[in-house]
Amino acid sequence: MSRTPDPTHGFVRSVSRSLAACELLHLARQKFDLARARQQHAAYVRALEDAGVHVTVLPEEPDLPDAVFVEDTAVMLDELAVLGRLGLASRAREGELIASEIERVRKLFFIQAPAKLEGGDVLRVGKTLFVGRSTRTNQTGIDQLREITAPFGYSVIAVGVTGCLHLKTGATAPAPGLILVNPAWIDVAAFRGREVLSVPETEPWGANVLPVNDQVLVAASSPGMAEILKARGLNVRSLEISELQKAEAGLTCLSLLYSERSEPPGPRC
Ligand code: GLY
C-alpha cells in the first residue's frame, strides 16, 4: 500500500470579514467573534509552519464568507491538481480565485458541469481517493475525478456521506493504515480491509484531524480523540478552532496541502 507523501507546502486564505454569513448545512447560526476567528486562523498557520510546511497565505476575500476553507477548491495530488466545482452559488467563485496559484505548482485539470466536487469530500490514502457522495459532491463529480486521475495510477472509491457536510468532516487518515470515522455520518463499508477507529460518542466531530509530517493536529473540542491518538503513539497537537467550527469547518478545510516535487511524473501510458 503506497503512502501519502508528507506535505511540504500549503495554501491558506485569510478569514473573510463576512465569515458570519457563511453557509451552514447542519449547524444553527451562532454569533461569530471575527477577531478570535482570525487569531485562531493565525495559530493554525503557525502550527503548519512548526510542522515544517511552507505556507502561502492568500488574501482575504471580503465578499466570500467561506473562502477561508480553501481545501474545498481543489484536490492536490503528486502529479496534478483537480479544480473542484463548488456546489453552492455563494462559493462558486472560490475555485477560479485560487486556480492561478495552483497552476504555478501543478498541472491543473477541471471538473466540468453538471458535475460538483469539493475537496473536503476527497480523502487521499496513498493512491486511493475516497470520495464522499454528499450534498456538495455528486456522482458525476466522482466519475470525472476517476477519469482524470486514473492515468496517474489513482483509484477512486465512492463513500456515502449523510449527517455531515463533507466526507472529511467525518473521516480522515491520521496514520498509515488507520481511518478515523464517525460511523453515524459515514458509510464505513467503503473502508473495508483497513483499520477503522470510531470517534468517541461524545465527540462526533472528532474524526476531522490533520496529519502534518510527524504531527497530528486535533481540534481542542475533541480531547478524547487526542488521548486515543496519543495512546497509539502519535504526536498530537491540540488546536483551538472554535470560531471556525461555528462555520461547520474542521482542521482539514483550512488548508490545501501538497508535497513539492521537482519533476512531476507524467501520466502512465
Ligand atoms: N461553511 C462551510 C460550507 O458550508 O461550505
Coordinates of N, CA, C and O in Angstrom, one line a residue, residues 7 12 16 26 39 45 58 62 72 101 113 116 119 140 147 156 168 181 202-203 226 244 252 258:
P7 N 3.3 16.6 3.4 CA 3.2 17.9 2.8 C 4.4 18.7 3.1 O 4.9 18.8 4.2
V12 N -3.3 28.8 2.4 CA -4.4 29.1 3.2 C -4.9 30.4 2.7 O -4.3 31.1 2.0
S16 N -12.4 35.8 6.0 CA -13.1 36.9 5.4 C -13.9 37.7 6.5 O -14.4 37.1 7.5
H26 N -25.8 21.8 8.7 CA -26.3 21.1 9.9 C -26.3 21.9 11.1 O -26.9 21.4 12.1
Q39 N -7.5 35.2 15.0 CA -6.4 34.7 15.9 C -6.2 33.2 15.8 O -5.1 32.7 15.7
V45 N -2.0 28.6 11.1 CA -0.8 28.7 10.2 C 0.5 28.5 10.9 O 1.4 27.8 10.4
L58 N -3.0 33.5 1.2 CA -3.7 34.2 0.2 C -4.6 35.3 0.9 O -5.0 35.1 2.0
P62 N -13.3 39.6 0.9 CA -14.3 40.2 1.8 C -15.7 39.8 1.5 O -16.5 39.7 2.4
D72 N -11.7 23.1 -0.1 CA -12.8 22.7 -0.9 C -12.6 23.0 -2.4 O -13.3 22.5 -3.2
E101 N -2.8 30.2 -8.6 CA -1.8 29.8 -7.6 C -1.5 28.4 -7.8 O -0.3 28.0 -7.7
A113 N -19.2 21.1 -15.5 CA -20.7 21.0 -15.2 C -21.3 19.8 -16.1 O -20.8 19.6 -17.2
K116 N -20.3 18.2 -9.7 CA -20.0 19.0 -8.5 C -19.0 18.2 -7.7 O -19.1 17.0 -7.5
G119 N -13.2 19.6 -2.5 CA -12.0 19.0 -1.9 C -12.2 18.4 -0.6 O -11.6 17.4 -0.2
T140 N -21.5 12.4 -10.7 CA -20.8 12.9 -12.0 C -19.4 13.4 -11.6 O -18.4 13.2 -12.3
E147 N -11.9 9.6 -13.9 CA -11.4 9.6 -15.2 C -10.1 10.4 -15.3 O -9.2 10.0 -16.0
V156 N -10.5 5.4 -7.4 CA -11.5 6.2 -6.7 C -12.5 5.3 -6.1 O -13.1 4.4 -6.8
K168 N -14.6 14.5 4.8 CA -13.6 14.6 5.8 C -14.1 15.3 7.1 O -13.4 15.3 8.1
V181 N -13.2 7.6 12.0 CA -14.5 7.8 11.3 C -15.6 8.0 12.4 O -15.6 7.5 13.5
T202 N -19.1 10.9 22.5 CA -19.3 12.3 23.0 C -18.6 13.3 22.1 O -18.7 14.6 22.3
E203 N -17.9 12.9 21.1 CA -17.1 13.8 20.2 C -17.4 13.5 18.7 O -16.5 13.0 18.0
A226 N -7.9 13.1 21.0 CA -6.5 13.4 21.2 C -5.8 12.3 22.1 O -4.8 11.8 21.7
L244 N -14.1 28.9 14.0 CA -14.2 28.4 12.7 C -15.1 27.2 12.6 O -15.8 27.0 11.6
T252 N -9.1 20.3 8.5 CA -8.6 20.0 7.2 C -9.1 21.1 6.2 O -8.3 21.4 5.3
Y258 N 0.2 20.2 -0.1 CA 0.8 19.4 -1.1 C 2.3 19.2 -0.9 O 2.9 19.9 -0.1

